[in-house]
mmCIF file of C-alpha atoms and ligand atoms in Angstrom:
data_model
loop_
_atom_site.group_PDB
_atom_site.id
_atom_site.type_symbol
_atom_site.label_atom_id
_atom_site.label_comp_id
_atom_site.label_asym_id
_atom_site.label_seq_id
_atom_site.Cartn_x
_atom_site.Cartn_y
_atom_site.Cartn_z
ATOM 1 C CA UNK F 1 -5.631 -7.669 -16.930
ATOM 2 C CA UNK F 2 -7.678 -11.021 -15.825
ATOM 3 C CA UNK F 3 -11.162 -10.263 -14.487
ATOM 4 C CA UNK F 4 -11.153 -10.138 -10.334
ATOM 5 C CA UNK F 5 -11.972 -12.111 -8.190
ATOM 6 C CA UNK F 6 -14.649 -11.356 -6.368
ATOM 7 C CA UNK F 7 -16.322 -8.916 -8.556
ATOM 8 C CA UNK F 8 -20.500 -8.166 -8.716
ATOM 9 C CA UNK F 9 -20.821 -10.846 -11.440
ATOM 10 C CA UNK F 10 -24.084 -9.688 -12.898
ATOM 11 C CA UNK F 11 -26.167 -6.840 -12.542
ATOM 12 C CA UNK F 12 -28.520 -7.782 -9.738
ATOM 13 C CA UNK F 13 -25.179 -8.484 -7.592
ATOM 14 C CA UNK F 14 -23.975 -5.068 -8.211
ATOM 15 C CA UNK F 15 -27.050 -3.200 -7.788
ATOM 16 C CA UNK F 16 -27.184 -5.342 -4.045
ATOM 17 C CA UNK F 17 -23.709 -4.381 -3.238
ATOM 18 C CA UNK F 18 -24.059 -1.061 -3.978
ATOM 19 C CA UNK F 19 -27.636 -0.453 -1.912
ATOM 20 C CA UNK F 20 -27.124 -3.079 1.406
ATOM 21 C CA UNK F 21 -25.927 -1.876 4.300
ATOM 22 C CA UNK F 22 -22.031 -2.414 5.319
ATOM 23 C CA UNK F 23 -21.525 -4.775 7.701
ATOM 24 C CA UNK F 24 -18.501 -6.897 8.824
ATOM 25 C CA UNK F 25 -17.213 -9.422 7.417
ATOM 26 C CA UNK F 26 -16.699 -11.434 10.540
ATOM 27 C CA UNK F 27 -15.289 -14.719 10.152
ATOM 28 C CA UNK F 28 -11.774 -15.178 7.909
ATOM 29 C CA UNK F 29 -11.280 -18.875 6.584
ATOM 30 C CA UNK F 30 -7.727 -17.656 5.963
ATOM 31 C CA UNK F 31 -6.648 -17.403 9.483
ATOM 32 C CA UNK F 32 -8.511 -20.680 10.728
ATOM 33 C CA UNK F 33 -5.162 -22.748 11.883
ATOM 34 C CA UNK F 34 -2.928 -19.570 10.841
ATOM 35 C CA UNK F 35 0.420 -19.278 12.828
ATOM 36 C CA UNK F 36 3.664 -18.478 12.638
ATOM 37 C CA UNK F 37 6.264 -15.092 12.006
ATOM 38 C CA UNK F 38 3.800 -14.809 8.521
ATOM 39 C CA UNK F 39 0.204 -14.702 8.580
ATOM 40 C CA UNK F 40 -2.453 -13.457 6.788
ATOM 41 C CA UNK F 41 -3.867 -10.023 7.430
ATOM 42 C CA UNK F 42 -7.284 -10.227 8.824
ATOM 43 C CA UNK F 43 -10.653 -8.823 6.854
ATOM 44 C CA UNK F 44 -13.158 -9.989 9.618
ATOM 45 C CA UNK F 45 -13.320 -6.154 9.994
ATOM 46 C CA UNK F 46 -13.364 -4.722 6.563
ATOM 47 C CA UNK F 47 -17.156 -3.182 6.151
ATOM 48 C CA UNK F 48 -18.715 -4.518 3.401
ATOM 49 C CA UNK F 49 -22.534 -5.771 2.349
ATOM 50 C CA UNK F 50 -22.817 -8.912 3.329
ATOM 51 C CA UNK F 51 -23.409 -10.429 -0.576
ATOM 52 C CA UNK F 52 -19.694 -8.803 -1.497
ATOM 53 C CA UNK F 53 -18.607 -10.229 2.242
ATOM 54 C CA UNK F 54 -19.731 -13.455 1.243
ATOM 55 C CA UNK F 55 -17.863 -13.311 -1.852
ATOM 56 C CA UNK F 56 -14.686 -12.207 -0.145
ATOM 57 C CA UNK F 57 -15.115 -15.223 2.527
ATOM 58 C CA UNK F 58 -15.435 -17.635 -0.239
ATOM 59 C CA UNK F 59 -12.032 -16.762 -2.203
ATOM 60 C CA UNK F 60 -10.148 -16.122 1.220
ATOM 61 C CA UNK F 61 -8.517 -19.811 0.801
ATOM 62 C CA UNK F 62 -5.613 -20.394 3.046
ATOM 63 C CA UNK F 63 -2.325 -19.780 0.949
ATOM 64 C CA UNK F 64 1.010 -20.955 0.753
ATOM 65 C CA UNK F 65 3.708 -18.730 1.906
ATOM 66 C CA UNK F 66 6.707 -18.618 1.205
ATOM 67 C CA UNK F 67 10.207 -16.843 0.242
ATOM 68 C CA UNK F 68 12.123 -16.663 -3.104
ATOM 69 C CA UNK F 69 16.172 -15.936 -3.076
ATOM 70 C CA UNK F 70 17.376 -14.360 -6.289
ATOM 71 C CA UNK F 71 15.105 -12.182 -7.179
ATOM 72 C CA UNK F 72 15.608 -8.534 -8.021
ATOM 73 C CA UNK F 73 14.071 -6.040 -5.649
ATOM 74 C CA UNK F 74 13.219 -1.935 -6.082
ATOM 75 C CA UNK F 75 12.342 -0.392 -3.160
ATOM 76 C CA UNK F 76 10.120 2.740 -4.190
ATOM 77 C CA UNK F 77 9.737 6.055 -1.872
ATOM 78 C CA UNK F 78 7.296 7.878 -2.675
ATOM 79 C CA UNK F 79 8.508 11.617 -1.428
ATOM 80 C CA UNK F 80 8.183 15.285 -1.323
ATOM 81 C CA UNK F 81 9.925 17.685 1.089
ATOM 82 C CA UNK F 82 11.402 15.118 3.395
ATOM 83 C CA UNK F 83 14.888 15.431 3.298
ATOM 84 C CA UNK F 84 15.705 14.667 7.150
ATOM 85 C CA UNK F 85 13.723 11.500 6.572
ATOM 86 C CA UNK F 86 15.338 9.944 3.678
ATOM 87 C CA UNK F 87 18.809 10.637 5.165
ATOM 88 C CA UNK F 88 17.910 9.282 8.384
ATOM 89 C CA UNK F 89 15.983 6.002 6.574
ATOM 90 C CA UNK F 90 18.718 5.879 3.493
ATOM 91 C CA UNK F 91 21.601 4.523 5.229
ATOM 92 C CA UNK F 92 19.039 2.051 7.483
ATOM 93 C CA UNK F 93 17.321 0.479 4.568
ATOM 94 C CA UNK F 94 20.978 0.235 2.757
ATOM 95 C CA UNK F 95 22.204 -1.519 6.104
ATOM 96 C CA UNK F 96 19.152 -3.860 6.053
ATOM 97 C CA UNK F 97 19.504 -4.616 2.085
ATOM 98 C CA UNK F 98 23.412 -5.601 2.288
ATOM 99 C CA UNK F 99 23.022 -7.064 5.461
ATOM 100 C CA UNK F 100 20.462 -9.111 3.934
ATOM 101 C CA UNK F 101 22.082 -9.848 0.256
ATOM 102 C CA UNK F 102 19.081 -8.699 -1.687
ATOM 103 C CA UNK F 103 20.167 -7.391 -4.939
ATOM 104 C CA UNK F 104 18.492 -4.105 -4.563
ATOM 105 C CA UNK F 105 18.308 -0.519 -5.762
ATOM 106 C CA UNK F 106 16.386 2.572 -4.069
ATOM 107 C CA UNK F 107 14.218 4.578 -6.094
ATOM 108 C CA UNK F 108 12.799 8.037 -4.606
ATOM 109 C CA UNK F 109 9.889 9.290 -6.696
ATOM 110 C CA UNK F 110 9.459 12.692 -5.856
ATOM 111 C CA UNK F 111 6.274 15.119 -6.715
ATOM 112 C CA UNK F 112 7.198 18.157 -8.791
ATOM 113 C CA UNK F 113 5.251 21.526 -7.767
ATOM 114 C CA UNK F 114 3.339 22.227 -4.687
ATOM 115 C CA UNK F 115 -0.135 21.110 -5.767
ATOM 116 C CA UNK F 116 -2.008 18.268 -3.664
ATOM 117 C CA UNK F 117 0.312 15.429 -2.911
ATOM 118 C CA UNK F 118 -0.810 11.848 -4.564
ATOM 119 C CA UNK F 119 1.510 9.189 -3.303
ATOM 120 C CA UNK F 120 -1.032 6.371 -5.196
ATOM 121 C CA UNK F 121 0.515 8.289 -8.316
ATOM 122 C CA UNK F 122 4.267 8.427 -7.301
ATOM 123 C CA UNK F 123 4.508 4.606 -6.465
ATOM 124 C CA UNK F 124 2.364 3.747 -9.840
ATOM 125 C CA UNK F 125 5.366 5.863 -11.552
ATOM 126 C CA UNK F 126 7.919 3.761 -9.942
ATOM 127 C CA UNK F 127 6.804 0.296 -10.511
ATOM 128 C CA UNK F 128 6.527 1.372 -14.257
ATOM 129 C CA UNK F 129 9.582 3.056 -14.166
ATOM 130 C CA UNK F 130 11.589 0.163 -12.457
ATOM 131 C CA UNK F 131 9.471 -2.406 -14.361
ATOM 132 C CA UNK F 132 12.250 -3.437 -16.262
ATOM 133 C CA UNK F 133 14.856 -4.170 -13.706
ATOM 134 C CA UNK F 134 12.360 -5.397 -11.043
ATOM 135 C CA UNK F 135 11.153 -9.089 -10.107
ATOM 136 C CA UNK F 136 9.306 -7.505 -6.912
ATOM 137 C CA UNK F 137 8.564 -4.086 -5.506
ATOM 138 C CA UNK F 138 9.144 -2.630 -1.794
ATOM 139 C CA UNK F 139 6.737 0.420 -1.661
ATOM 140 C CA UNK F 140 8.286 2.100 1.008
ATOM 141 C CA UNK F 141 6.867 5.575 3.593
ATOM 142 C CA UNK F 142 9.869 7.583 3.536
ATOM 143 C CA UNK F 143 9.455 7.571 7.956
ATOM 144 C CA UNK F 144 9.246 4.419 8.700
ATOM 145 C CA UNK F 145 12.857 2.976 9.730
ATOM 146 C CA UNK F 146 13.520 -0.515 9.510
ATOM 147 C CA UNK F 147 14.661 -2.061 13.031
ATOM 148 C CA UNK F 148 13.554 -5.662 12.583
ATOM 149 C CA UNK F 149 12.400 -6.425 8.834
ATOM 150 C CA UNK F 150 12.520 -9.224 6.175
ATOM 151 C CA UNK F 151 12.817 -7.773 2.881
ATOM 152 C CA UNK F 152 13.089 -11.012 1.017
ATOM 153 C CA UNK F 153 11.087 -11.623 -1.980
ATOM 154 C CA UNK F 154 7.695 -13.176 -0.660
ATOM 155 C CA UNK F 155 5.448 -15.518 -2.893
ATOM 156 C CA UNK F 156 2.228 -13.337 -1.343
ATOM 157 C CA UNK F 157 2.006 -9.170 -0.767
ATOM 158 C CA UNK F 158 3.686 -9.013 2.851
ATOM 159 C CA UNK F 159 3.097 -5.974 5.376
ATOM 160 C CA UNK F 160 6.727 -5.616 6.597
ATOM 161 C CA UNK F 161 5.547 -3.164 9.406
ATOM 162 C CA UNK F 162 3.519 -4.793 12.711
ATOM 163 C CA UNK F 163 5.087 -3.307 15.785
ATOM 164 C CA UNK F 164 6.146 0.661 15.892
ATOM 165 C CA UNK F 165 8.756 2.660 18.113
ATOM 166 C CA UNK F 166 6.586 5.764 18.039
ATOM 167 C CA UNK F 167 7.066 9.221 20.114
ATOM 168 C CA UNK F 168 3.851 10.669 18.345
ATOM 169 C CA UNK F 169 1.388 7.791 17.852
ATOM 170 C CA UNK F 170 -1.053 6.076 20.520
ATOM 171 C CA UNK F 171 -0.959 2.657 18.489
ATOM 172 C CA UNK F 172 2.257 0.736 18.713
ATOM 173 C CA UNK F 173 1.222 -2.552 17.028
ATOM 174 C CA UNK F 174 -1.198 -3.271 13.830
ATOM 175 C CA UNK F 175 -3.472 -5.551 14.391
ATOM 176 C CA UNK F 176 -5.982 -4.823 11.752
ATOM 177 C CA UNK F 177 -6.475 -4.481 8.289
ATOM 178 C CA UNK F 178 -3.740 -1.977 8.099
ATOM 179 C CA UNK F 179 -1.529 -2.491 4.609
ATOM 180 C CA UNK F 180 0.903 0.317 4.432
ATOM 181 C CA UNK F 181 4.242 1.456 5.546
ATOM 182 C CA UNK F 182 6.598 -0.435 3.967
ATOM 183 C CA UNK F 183 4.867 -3.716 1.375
ATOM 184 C CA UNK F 184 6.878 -6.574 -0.429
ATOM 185 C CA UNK F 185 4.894 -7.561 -3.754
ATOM 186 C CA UNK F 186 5.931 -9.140 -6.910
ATOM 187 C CA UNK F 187 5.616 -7.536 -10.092
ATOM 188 C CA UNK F 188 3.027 -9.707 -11.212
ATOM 189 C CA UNK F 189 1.426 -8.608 -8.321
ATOM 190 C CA UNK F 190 1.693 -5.064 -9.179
ATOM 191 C CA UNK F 191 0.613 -5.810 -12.836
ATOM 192 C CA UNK F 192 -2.570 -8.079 -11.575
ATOM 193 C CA UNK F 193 -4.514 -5.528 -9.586
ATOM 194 C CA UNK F 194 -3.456 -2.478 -12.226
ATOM 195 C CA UNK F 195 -1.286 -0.958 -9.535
ATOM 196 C CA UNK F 196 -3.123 1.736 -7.371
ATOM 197 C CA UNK F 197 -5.899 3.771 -7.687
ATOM 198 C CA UNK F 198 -4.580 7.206 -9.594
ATOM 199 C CA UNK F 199 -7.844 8.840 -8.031
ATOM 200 C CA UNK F 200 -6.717 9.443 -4.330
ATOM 201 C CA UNK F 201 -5.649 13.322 -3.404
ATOM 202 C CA UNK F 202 -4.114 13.944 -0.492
ATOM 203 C CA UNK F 203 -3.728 12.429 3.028
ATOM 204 C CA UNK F 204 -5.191 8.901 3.103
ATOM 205 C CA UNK F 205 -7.259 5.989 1.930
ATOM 206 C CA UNK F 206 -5.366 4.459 -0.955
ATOM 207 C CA UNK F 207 -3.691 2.467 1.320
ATOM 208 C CA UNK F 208 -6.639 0.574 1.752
ATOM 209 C CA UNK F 209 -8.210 0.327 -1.537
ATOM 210 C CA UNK F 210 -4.657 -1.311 -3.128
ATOM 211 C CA UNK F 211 -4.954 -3.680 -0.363
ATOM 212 C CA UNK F 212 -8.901 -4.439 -1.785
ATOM 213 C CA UNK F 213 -7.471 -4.516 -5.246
ATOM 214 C CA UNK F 214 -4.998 -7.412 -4.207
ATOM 215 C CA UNK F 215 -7.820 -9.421 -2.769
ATOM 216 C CA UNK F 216 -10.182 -8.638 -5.582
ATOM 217 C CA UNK F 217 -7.247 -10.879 -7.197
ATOM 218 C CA UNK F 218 -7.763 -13.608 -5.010
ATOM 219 C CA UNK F 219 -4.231 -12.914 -3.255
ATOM 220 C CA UNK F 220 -4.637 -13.421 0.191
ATOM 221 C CA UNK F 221 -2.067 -10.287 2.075
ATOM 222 C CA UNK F 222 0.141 -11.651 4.778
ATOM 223 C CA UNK F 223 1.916 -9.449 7.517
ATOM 224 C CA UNK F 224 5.047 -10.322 9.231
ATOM 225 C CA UNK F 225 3.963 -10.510 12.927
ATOM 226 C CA UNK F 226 7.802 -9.640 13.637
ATOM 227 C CA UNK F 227 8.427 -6.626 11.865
ATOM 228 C CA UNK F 228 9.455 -3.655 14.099
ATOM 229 C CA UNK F 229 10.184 -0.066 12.337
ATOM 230 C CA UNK F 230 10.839 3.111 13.918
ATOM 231 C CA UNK F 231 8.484 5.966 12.697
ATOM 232 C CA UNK F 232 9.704 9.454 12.566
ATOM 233 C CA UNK F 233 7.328 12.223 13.476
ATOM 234 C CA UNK F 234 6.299 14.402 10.222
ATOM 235 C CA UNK F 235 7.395 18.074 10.011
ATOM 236 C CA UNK F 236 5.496 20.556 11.467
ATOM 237 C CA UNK F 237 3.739 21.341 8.389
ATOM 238 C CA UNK F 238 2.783 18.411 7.539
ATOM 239 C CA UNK F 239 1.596 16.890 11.421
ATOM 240 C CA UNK F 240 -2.147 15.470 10.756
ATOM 241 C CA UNK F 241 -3.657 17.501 13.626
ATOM 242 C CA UNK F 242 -7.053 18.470 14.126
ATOM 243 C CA UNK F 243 -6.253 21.735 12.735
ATOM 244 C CA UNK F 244 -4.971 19.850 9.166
ATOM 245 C CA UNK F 245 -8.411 17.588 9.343
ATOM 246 C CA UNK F 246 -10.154 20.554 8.730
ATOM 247 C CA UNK F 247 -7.909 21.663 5.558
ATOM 248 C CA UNK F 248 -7.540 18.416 4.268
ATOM 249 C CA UNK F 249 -11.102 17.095 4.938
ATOM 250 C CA UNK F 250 -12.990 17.868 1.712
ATOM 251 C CA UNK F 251 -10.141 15.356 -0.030
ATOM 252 C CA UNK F 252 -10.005 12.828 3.053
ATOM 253 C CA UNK F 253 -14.215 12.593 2.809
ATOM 254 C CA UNK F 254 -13.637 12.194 -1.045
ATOM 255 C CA UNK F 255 -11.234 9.402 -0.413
ATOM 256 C CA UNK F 256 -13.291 7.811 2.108
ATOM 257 C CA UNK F 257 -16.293 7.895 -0.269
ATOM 258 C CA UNK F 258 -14.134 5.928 -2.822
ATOM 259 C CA UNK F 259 -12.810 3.413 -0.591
ATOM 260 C CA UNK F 260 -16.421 3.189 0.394
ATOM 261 C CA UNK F 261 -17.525 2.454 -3.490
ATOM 262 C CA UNK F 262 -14.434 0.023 -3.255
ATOM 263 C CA UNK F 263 -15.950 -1.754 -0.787
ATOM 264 C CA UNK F 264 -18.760 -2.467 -2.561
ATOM 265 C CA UNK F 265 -17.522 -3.471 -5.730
ATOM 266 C CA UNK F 266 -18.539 -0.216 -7.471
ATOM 267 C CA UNK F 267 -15.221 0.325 -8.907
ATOM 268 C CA UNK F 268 -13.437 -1.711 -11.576
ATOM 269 C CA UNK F 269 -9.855 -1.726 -10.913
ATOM 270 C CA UNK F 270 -9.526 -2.399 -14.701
ATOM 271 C CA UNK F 271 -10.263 1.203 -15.587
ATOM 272 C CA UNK F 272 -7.796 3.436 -12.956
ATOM 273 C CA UNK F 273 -4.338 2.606 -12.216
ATOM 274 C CA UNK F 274 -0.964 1.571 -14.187
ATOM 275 C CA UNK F 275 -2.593 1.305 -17.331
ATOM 276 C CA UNK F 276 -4.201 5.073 -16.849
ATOM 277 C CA UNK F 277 -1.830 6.917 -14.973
ATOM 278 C CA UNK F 278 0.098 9.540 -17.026
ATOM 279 C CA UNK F 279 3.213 11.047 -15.850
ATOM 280 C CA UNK F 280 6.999 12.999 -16.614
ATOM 281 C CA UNK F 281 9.884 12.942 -15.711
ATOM 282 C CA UNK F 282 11.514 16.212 -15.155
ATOM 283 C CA UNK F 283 14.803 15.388 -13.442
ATOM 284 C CA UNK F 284 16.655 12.296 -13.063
ATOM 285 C CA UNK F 285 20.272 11.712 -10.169
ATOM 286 C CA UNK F 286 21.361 8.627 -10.065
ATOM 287 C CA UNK F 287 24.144 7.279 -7.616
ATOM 288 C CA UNK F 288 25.083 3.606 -7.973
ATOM 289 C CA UNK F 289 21.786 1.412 -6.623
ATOM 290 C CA UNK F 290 19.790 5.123 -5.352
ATOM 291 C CA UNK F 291 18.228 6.804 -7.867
ATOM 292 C CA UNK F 292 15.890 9.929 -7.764
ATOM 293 C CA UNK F 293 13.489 11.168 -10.602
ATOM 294 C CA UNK F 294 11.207 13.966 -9.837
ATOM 295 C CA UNK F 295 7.945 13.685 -11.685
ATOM 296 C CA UNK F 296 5.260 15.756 -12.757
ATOM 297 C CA UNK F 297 1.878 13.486 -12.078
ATOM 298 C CA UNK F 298 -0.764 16.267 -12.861
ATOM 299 C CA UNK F 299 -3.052 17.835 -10.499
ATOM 300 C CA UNK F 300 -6.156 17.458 -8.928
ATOM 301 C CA UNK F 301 -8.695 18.380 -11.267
HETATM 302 N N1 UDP P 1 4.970 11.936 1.851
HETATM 303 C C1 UDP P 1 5.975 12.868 1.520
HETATM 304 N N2 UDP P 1 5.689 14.182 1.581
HETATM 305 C C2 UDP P 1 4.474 14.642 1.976
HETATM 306 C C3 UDP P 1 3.481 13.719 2.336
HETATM 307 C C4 UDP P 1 3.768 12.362 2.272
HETATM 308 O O1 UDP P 1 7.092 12.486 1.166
HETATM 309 O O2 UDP P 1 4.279 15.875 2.019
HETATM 310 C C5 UDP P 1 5.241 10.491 1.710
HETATM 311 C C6 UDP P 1 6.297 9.976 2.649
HETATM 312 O O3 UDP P 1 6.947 8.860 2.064
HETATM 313 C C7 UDP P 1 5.465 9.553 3.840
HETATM 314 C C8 UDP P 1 4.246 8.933 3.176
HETATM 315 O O4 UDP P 1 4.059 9.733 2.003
HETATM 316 O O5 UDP P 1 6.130 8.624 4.652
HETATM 317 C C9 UDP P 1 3.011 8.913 4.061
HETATM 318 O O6 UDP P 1 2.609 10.234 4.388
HETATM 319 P P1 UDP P 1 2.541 10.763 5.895
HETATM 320 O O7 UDP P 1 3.860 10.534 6.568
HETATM 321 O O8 UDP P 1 2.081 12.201 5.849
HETATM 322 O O9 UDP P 1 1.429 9.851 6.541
HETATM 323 P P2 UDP P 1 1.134 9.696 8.102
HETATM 324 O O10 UDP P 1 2.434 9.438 8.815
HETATM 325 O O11 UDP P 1 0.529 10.980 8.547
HETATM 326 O O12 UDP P 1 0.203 8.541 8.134
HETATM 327 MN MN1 MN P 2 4.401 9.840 8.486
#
């Protein structure tokens, strides 16, 4: 893997990064002039120390952006115990795919067992899976319905989602950070950062700390300002109430805490992801361009 971008060089930088305070970021070069469908997703509110900040700032150089035809897409849902879901979002994303004459196929990754779910795991396990027969990746939430989306193959990771039809949500539009949903990335991409982090349990967080690994490669995430997706409401069991925060919060503050280390360039992306994840493959359906392998990833521990 080439050395990131942005990393604590030496080991006065790191031992500042990992002892300031976090600040904002504030200003981001890369949207100075920005407009357009496409456009870069901000960082002015990432919290970082303001020596790692800097560092970010200086390799946030506006980018070209741009669409390639021809190139061969998997789109990989990570999934347990969703079944309504993926037959209300198969035949959608199928529609979307044809309609738009990407040479596609569909890839559900399911987790074996009931343990603690790691989606970071499930989509590492498809992009090596697919690796293969893949020019780009669509990492995909199994309830988010595409309504207006662009699913070509873009030269830069794109957010697909921006605007939500949502019964259960208060926020309707992204207009931060965010980097989840439903992401367009090239397999070099994928290969660059190491994939994600294997080290994220649970509800949350990972999200964020692939999109840190992309930067820490000097590419600069876009968003497509247009994209509209319906998101379904999770099952009962699995609603993130205030109840759940309470089960779920001795993994969520543990996932926080990473991000956190993230942030301050504490982490080397080098050491946890693709090239450490372990998994197998315990059942395998395939039906023309879907295919479904469930997967035992390990467990927390
Ligand atoms: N997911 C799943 N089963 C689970 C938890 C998560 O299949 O028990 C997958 C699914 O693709 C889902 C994504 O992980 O869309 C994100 O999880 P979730 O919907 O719980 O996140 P939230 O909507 O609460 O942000
Ligand atoms: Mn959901």
């Amino acid at each position: 893997m080439s050395s990131p971008r942005f990393p604590a060089q030496n080991a006065l930088k790191r031992l500042l990064n990992r002892f300031l305070p976090r600040g904002r970021v504030g200003t981001d070069p890369a949207l100075a002039g920005s407009q357009g469908r496409y456009r870069p997703v901000p960082v002015y509110n990432l919290k970082m120390p303001w020596l790692a900040a800097t560092d970010l700032r200086r390799s946030r150089r506006p980018s070209e952006f741009a669409f390639e035809e021809g190139k061969k897409l998997t789109v990989i849902i990570p999934f347990r115990n969703r079944d309504e879901h993926l037959a209300a979002l198969r035949p959608a994303l199928e529609a979307q795919l044809d309609g738009q004459h990407i040479d596609y196929r569909i890839l559900v990754v399911e987790q074996a067992g009931d343990g603690i779910f790691n989606k970071a795991r499930l989509i590492n396990t498809g992009i090596l899976h697919a690796a293969d027969d893949s020019d780009y990746y669509c990492i995909h939430d199994v309830d988010n319905i595409p309504v207006n989306a662009d699913y070509r193959c873009p030269s830069l990771p794109l957010r697909l989602v921006t605007k939500l039809q949502t019964t259960h949500r208060r926020e309707t539009e992204y207009k931060d950070h965010y980097f989840s949903g439903a992401i367009t990335f090239r397999k070099e991409h994928a290969f660059a950062a190491n994939g994600l982090s294997n080290q994220y349990w649970g509800w949350g967080k990972e999200d964020d700390d692939f999109f840190f690994r992309l930067l820490m490669q000097g590419l600069c995430c876009f968003a497509d300002y247009q994209g509209v997706y319906r998101d379904l409401a999770n099952p009962q069991s699995q609603h993130f109430t205030k109840a759940t925060q309470k089960r779920v919060s001795p993994q969520l503050s543990a996932n926080r805490h990473r991000r956190n280390s993230m942030l301050r360039l504490q982490l080397d992306p080098a050491r946890d992801g693709l090239n450490s994840l372990t998994y197998s493959i315990l059942a395998a359906h395939t039906e023309g361009r879907f295919e479904k392998i469930v997967v035992d990833i390990g467990s927390q521990g």
